Short mmCIF file of C-alpha atoms and ligand atoms in Angstrom, two decimals:
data_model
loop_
_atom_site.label_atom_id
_atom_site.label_comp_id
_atom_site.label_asym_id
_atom_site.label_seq_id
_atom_site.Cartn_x
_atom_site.Cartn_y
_atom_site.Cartn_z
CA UNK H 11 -5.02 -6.80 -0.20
CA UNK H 12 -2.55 -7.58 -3.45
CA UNK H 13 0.68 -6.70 -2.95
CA UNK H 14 0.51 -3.01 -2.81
CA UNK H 15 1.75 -0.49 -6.04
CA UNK H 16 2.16 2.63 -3.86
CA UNK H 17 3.56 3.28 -0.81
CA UNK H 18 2.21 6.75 0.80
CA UNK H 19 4.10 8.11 3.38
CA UNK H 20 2.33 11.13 5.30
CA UNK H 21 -1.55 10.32 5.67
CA UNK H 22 -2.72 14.11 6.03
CA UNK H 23 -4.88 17.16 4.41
CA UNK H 24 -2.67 16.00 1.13
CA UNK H 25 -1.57 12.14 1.52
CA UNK H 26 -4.78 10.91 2.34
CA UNK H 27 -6.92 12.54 -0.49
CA UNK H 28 -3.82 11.58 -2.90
CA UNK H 29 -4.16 7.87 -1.72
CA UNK H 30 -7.82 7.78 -2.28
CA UNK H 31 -7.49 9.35 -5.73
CA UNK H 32 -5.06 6.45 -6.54
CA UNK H 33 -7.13 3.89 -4.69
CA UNK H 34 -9.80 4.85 -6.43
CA UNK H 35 -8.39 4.12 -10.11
CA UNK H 36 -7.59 0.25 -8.64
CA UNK H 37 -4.15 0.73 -7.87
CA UNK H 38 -3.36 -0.78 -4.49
CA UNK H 39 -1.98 1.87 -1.98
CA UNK H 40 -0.28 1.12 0.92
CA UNK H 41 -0.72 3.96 3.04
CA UNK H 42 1.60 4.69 5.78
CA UNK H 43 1.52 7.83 8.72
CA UNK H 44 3.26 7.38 12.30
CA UNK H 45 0.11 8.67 14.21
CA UNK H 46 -1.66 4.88 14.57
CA UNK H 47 -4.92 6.91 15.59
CA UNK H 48 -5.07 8.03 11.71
CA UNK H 49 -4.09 4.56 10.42
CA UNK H 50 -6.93 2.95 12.54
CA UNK H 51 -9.46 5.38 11.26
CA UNK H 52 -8.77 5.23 7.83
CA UNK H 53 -8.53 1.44 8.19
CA UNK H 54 -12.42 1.44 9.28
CA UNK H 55 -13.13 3.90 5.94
CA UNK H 56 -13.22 6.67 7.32
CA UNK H 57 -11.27 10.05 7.89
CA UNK H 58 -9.87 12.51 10.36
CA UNK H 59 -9.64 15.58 8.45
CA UNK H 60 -12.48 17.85 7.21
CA UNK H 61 -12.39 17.70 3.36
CA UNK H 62 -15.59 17.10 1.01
CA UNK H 63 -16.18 14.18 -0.58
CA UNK H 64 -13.03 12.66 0.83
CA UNK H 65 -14.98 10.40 3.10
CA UNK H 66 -16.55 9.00 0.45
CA UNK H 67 -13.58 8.03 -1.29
CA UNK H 68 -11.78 6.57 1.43
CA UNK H 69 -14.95 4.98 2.64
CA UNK H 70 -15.07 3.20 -1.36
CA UNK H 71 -11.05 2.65 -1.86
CA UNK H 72 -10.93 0.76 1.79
CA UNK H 73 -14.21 -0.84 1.19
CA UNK H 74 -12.99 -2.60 -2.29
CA UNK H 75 -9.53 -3.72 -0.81
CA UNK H 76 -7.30 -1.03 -2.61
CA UNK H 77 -6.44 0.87 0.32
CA UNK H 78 -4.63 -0.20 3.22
CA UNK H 79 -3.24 2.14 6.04
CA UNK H 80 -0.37 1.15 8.06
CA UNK H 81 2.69 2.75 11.08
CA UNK H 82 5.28 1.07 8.91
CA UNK H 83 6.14 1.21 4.82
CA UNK H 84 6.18 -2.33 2.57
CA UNK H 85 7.78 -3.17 -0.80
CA UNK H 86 5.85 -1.21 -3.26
CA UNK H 87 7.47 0.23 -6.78
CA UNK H 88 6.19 3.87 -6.68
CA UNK H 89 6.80 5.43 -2.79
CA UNK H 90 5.15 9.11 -2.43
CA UNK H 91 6.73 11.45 0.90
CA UNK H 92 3.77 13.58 1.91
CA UNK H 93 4.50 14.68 5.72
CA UNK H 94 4.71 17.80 7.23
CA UNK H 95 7.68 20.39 6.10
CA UNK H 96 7.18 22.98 9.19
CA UNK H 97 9.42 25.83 9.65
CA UNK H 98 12.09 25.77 12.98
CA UNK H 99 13.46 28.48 15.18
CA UNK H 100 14.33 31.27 13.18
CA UNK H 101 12.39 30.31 10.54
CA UNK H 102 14.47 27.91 9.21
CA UNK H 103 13.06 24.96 6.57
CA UNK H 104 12.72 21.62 9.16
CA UNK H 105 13.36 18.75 6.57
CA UNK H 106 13.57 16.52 9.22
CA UNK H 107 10.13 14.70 8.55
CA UNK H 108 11.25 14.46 4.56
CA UNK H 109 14.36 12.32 5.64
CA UNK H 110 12.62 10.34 8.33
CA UNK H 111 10.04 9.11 5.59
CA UNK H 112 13.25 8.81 4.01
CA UNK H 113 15.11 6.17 5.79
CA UNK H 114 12.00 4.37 6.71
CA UNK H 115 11.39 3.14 3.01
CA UNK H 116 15.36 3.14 2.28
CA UNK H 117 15.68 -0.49 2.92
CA UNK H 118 12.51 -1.52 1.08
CA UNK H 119 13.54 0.34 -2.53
CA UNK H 120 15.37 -1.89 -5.31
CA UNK H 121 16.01 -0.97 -8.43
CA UNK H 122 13.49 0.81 -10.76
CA UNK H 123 10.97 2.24 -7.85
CA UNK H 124 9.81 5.67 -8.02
CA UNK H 125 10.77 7.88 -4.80
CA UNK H 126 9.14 10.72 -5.14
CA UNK H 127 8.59 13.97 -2.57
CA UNK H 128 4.96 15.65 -2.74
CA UNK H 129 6.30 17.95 0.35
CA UNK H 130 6.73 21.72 0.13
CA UNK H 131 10.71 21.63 0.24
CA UNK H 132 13.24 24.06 0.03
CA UNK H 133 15.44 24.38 -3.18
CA UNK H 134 17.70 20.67 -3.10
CA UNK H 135 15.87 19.05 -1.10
CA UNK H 136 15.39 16.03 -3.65
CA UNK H 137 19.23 16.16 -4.37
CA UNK H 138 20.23 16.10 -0.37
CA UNK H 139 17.40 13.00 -0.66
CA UNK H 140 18.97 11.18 -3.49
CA UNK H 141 22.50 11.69 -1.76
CA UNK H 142 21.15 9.89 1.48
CA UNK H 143 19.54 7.40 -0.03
CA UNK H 144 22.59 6.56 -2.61
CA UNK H 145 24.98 6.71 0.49
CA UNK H 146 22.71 4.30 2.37
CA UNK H 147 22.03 1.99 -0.53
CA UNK H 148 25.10 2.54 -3.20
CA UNK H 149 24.12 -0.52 -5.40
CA UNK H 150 20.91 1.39 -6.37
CA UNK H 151 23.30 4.30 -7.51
CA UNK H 152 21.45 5.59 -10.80
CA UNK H 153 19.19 2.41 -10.73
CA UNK H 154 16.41 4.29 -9.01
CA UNK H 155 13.83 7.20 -10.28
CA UNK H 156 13.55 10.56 -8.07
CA UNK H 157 10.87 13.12 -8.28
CA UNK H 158 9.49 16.22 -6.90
CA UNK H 159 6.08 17.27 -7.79
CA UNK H 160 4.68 19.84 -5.32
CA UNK H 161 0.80 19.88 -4.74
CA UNK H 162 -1.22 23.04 -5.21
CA UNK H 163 -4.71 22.21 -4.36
CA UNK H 164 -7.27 24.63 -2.27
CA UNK H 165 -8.40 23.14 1.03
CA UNK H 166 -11.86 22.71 0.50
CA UNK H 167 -12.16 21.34 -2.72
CA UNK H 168 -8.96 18.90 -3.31
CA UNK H 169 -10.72 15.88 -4.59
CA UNK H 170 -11.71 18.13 -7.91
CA UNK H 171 -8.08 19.96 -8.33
CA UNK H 172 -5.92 17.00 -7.49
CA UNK H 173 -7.42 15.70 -10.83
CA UNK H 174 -7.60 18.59 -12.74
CA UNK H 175 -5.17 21.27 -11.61
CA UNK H 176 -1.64 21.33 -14.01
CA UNK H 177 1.10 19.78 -12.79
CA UNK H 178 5.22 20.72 -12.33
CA UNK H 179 7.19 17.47 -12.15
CA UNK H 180 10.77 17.99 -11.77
CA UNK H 181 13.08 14.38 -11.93
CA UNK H 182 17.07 14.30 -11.01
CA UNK H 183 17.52 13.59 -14.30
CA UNK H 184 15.29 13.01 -17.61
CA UNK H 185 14.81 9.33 -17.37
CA UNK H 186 13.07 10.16 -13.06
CA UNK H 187 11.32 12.87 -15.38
CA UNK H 188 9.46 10.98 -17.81
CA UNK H 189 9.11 8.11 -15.15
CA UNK H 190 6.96 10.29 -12.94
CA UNK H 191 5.04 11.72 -15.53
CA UNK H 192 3.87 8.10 -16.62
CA UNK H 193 3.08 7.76 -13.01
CA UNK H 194 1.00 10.56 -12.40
CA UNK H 195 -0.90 10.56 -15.97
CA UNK H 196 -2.90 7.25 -14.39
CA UNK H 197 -4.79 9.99 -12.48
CA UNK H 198 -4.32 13.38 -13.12
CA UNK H 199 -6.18 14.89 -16.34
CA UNK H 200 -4.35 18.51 -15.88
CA UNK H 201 -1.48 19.01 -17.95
CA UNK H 202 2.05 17.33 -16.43
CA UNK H 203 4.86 20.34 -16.90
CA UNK H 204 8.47 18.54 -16.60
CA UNK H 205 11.37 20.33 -15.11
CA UNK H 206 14.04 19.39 -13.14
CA UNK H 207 13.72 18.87 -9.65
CA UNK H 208 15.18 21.90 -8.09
CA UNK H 209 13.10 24.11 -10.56
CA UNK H 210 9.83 21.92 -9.16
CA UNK H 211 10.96 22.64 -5.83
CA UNK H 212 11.36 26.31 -6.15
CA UNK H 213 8.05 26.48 -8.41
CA UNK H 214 6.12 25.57 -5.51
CA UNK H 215 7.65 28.51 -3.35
CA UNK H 216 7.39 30.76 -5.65
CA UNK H 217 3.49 30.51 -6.09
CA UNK H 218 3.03 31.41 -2.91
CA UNK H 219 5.85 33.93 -2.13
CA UNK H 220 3.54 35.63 -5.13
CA UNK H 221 0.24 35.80 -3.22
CA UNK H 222 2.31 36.70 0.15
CA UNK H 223 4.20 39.60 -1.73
CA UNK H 224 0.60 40.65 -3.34
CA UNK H 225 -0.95 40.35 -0.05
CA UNK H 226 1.46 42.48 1.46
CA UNK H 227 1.03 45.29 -0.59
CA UNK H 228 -2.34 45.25 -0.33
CA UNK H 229 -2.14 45.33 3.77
CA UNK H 230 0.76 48.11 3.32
CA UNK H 231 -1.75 49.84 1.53
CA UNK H 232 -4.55 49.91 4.70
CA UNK H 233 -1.82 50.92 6.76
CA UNK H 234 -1.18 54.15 4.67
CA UNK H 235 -4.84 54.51 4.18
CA UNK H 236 -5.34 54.32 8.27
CA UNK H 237 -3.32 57.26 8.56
CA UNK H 238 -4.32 58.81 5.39
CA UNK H 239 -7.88 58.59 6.53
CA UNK H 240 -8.54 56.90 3.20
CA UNK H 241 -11.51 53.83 3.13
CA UNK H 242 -8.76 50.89 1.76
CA UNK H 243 -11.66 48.94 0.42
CA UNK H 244 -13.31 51.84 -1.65
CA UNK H 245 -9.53 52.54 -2.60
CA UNK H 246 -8.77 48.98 -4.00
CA UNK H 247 -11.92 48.83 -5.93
CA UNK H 248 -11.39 52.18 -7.94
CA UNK H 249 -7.53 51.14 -8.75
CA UNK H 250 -8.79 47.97 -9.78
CA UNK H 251 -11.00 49.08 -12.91
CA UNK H 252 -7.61 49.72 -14.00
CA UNK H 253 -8.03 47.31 -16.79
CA UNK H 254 -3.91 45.98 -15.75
CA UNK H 255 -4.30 46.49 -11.92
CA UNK H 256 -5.53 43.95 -9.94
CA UNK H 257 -4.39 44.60 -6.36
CA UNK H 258 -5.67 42.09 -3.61
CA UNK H 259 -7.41 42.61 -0.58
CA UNK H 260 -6.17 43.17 3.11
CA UNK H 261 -6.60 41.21 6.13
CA UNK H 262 -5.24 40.67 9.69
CA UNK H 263 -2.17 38.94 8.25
CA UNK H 264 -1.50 36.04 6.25
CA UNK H 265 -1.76 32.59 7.79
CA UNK H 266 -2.52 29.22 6.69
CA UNK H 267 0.40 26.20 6.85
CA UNK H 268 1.56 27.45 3.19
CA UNK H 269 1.65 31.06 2.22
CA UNK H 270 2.49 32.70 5.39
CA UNK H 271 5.55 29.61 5.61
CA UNK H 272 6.94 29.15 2.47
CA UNK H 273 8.57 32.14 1.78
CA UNK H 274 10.64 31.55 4.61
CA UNK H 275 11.94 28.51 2.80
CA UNK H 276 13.51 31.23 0.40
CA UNK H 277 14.57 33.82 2.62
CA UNK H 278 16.49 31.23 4.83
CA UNK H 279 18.85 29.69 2.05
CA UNK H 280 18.86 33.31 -0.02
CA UNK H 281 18.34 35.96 2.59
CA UNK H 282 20.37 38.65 0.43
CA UNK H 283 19.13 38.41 -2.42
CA UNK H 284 15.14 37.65 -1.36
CA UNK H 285 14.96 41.41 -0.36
CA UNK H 286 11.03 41.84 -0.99
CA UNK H 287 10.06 38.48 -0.42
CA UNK H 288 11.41 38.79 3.53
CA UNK H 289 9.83 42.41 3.70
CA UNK H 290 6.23 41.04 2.90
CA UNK H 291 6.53 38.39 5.58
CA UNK H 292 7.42 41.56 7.47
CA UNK H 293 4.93 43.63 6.26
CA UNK H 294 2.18 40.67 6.95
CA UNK H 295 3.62 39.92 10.13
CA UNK H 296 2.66 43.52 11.03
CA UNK H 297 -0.84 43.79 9.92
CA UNK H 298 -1.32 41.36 13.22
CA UNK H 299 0.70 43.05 15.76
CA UNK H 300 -1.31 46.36 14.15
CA UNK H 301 -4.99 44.97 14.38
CA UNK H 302 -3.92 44.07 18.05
CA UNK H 303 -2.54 47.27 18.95
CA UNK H 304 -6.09 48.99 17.01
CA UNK H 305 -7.96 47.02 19.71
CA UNK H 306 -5.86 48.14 22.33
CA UNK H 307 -6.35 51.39 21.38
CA UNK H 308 -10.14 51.13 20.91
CA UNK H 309 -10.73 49.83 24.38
CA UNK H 310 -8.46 52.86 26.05
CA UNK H 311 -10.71 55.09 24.26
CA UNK H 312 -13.67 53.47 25.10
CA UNK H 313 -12.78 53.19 28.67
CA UNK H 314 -12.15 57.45 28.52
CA UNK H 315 -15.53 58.07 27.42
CA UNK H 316 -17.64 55.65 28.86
CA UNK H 317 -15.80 55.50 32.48
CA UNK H 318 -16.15 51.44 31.97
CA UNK H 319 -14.42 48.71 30.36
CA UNK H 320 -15.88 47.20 27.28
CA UNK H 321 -16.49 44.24 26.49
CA UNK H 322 -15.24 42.85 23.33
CA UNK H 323 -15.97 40.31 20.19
CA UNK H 324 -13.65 39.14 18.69
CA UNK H 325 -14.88 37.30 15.24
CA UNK H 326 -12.79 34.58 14.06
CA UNK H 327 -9.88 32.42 14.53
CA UNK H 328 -9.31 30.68 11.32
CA UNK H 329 -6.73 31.39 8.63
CA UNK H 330 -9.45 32.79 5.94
CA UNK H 331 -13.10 32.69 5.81
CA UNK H 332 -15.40 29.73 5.67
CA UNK H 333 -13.05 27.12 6.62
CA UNK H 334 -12.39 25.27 10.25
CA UNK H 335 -8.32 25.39 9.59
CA UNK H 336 -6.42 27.33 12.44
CA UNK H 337 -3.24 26.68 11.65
CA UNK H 338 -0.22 29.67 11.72
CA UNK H 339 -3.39 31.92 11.41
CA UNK H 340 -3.24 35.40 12.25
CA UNK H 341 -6.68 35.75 13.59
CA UNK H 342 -5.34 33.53 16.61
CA UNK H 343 -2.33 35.34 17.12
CA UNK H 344 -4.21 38.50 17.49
CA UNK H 345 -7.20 37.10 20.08
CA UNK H 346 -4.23 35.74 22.08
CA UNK H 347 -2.74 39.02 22.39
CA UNK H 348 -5.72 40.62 23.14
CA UNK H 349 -6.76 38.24 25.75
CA UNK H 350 -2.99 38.52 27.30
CA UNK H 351 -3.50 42.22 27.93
CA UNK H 352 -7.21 42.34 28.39
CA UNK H 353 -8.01 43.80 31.71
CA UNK H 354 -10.44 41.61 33.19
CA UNK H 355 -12.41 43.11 30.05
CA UNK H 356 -14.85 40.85 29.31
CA UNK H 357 -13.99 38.85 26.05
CA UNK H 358 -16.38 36.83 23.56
CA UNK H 359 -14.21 34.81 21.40
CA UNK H 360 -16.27 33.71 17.89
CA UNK H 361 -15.43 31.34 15.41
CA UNK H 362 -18.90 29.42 13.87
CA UNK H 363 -16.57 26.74 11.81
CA UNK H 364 -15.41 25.07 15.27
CA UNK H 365 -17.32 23.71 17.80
CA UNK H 366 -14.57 23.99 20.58
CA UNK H 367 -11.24 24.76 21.22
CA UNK H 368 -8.69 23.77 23.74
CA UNK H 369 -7.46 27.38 25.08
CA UNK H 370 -10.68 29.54 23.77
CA UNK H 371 -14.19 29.65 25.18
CA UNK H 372 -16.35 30.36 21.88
CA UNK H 373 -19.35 31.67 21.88
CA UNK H 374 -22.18 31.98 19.30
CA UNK H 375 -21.45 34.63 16.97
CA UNK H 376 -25.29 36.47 17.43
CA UNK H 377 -24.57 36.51 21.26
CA UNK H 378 -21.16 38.09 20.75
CA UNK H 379 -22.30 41.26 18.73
CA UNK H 380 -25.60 41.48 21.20
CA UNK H 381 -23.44 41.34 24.10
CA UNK H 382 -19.85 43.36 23.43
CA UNK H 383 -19.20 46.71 23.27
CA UNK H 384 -16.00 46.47 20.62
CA UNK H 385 -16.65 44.01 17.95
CA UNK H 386 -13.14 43.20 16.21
CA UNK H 387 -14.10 41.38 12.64
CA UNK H 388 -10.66 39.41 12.02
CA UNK H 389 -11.97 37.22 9.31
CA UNK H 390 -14.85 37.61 6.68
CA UNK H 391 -16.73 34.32 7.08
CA UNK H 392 -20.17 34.42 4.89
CA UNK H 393 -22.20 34.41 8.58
CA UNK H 394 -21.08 37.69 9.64
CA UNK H 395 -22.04 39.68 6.43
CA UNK H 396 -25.15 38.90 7.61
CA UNK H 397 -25.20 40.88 10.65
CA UNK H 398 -26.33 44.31 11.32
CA UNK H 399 -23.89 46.19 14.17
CA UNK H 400 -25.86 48.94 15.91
CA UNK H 401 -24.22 51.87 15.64
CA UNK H 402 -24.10 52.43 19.41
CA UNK H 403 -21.03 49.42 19.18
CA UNK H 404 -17.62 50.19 18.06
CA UNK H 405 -16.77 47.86 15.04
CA UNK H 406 -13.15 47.24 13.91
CA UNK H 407 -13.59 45.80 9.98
CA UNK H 408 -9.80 44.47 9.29
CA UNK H 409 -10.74 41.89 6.97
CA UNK H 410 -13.92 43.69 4.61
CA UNK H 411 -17.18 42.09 5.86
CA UNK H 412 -19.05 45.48 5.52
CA UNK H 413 -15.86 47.57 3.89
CA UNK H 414 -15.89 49.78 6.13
CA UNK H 415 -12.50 52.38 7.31
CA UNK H 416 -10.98 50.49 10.38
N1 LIG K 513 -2.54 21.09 3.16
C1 LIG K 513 -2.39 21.77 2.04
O1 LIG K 513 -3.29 22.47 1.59
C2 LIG K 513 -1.08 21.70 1.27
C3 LIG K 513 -1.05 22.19 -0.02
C4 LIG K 513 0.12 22.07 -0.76
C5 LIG K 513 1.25 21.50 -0.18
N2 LIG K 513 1.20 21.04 1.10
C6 LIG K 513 2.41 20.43 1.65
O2 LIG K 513 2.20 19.02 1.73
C7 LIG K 513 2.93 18.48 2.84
C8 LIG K 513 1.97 17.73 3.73
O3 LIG K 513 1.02 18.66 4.20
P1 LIG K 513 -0.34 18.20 4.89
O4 LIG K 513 -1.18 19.42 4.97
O5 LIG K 513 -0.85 16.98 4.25
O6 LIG K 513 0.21 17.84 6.36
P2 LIG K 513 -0.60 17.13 7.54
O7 LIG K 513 0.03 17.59 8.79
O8 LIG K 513 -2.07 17.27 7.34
O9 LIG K 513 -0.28 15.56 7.32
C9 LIG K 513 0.99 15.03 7.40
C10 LIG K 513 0.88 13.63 8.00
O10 LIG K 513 2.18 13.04 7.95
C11 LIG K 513 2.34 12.25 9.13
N3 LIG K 513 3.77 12.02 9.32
C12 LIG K 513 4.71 12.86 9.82
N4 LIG K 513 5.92 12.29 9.76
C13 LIG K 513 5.74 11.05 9.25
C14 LIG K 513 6.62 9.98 8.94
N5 LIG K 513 7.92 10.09 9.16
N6 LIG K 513 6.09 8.86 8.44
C15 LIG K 513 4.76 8.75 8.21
N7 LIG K 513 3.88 9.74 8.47
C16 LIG K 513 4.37 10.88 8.98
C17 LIG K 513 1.65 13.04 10.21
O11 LIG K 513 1.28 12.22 11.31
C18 LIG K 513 0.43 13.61 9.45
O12 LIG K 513 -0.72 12.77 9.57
C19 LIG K 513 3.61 19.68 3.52
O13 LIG K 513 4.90 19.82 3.02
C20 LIG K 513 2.76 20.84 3.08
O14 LIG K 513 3.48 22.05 3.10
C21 LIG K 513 0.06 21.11 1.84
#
């Protein structure tokens, strides 16, 4: 491989597609991640993640020499930071992975490279980067160009909105501005917005503080409605031929790595001031511990009439339908609490998008509904719309497959 153009640090659901999309317009990429079971894979062309028509790409940009995965960075002039910005304890921001990426290409950067962080970060994160860096390396003070540009594609289909959704690119000053714009118009056909880095950073959060506030009022809503005795569904759709009302629809909570996380990146640094953003996380966090406490209830009732336990379903684990992505997800949350007070009840855990799991026993999602008593829908994957519950079963609809009042 030619000495390498771009350095990617973070070889995940975003680095590795971003890579490939570079890779793929012949500009050699030196990608980097510490896990050396993702650089070996990559290195034979292929992947680890489930994304389409990323294997193909990888499989092409390794094949023709202009991708090349790695543990440790090299000299390159453009170096990307695309690893993991998790929340800690008390759902505080963990930059931790931002500055080790950090300090592992400090020593390789001279003057004009492009540093630029990909990473959902909370508001100064770039700045606290530049500082390190310029205390580390003070010759390069104001000789280097720093970026943030935040990513906004939809797991699922990346490959087409990494090329064609808009862009917010946000440099410490104009000159890192213009610099990453140049960079990024190589690939990207949206439009490139420029801003300043802070303003980038806080762009990012505030997209999906938006869908988590939105969500929340929706699932506030199918609380109310629950004790209003009020079908939510049937509700939403007649408020929404409001021709300016567009209210979203409820769920078991909000989970995925992004929405139901970077709020917290707000409410930790602003916590006064971020009044409804906290009290949707809240409100969201709820709509869990609620579903699980519904299912509680159910099988007390059940037990009552029938003078047996029941046994339950519970139907899906994943974040949101149709995907295989577990992560922060409230569907999970709420089979683990209903496995942690199930009675020796028997339980059929269901999620078709996996084929196993390291703490659940799954079990095909036909046999589930034949077999359980309780069936607890917890996310609307296209398979289960297909079903027909007898109406001898108890069904608990929290995330609309058939619409029906929980
Ligand atoms: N996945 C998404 O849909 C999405 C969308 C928008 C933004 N983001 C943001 O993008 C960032 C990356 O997310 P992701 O989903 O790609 O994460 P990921 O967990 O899929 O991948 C991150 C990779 O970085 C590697 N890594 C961690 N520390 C490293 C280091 N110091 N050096 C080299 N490699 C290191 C990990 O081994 C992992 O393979 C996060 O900030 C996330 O919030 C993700």
């Amino acid at each position: 491989m030619n000495q390498p153009e771009v350095v990617m640090i973070g070889l995940g659901y975003i680095g590795l597609p971003t890579a490939a999309l570079i890779a793929q317009n012949k500009t050699y990429v030196h990608g980097v991640d510490i896990n050396p079971k993702v650089v070996d894979i990559i290195n034979e062309g292929k992947i680890h993640i489930v994304e389409p028509e990323l294997d193909i790409a990888v499989a092409d940009a390794v094949k023709n020499g202009y991708l090349k995965a790695g543990t440790t960075p090299v000299e390159a002039k453009t170096y990307l930071i695309v690893v993991p910005t998790p929340f800690k304890a008390k759902n505080e921001p963990d930059i931790s992975f931002v500055e080790a990426a950090t300090r592992a290409v400090l020593p390789l950067l001279k003057e004009n490279d492009l540093y630029i962080i990909e990473s959902t970060s909370p508001i100064g994160t770039t700045e606290k980067m530049m500082n390190l860096i310029y205390s580390e390396r003070p010759e390069l003070i104001k000789k280097l160009y720093i970026a943030y540009c935040p990513e906004r594609v939809l797991p699922g289909n990346v490959m087409y909105e990494l090329v064609h959704n808009d862009r917010v690119i946000g440099g410490v000053d104009d000159g890192s501005t213009e610099k990453a714009i140049d960079f990024y118009k190589q690939y990207i056909k949206g439009d490139l917005h420029k801003t300043n880095a802070r303003t980038a950073e806080m762009c990012k959060l505030v997209e999906n503080s938006s869908r988590d506030v939105q969500i929340a009022f929706a699932n506030e809503l199918s609380l109310i409605c629950d004790k209003a005795d009020i079908n939510v569904w049937e509700l939403i759709e007649l408020a929404n031929k409001h021709p300016r009302v567009n209210i979203l629809q409820p769920g078991c909570g909000v989970g995925g790595h992004c929405i139901a996380v970077d709020p917290y990146f707000i409410v930790s640094d602003y916590p006064m001031e971020s009044k409804i953003i906290g009290a949707a996380r809240e409100v969201n966090n709820y709509k869990s511990f609620w579903c699980a406490e519904k299912v509680q209830t159910a099988k007390l009732e059940f037990e009552l009439k029938y003078g047996r336990k029941p046994s339950i379903a519970i139907m899906g684990l994943t974040f949101k339908p149709n995907i295989d992505d577990l992560r922060e997800s409230p569907a999970k949350y709420i089979a683990q609490k209903v496995l942690q007070k199930s009675n020796n009840e028997e339980c059929f855990i269901v999620e078709p998008n996996i084929t196993d799991h390291k703490v659940f026993k799954l079990t095909e999602y036909k046999e589930a509904v034949e077999k359980a008593d309780i069936i607890v829908f917890l996310v609307a994957h296209d398979e289960f719309k297909t079903l027909e519950i007898s109406s001898a079963k108890i069904a608990l609809d929290f995330c609309g497959v058939f619409k029906q009042k929980i």
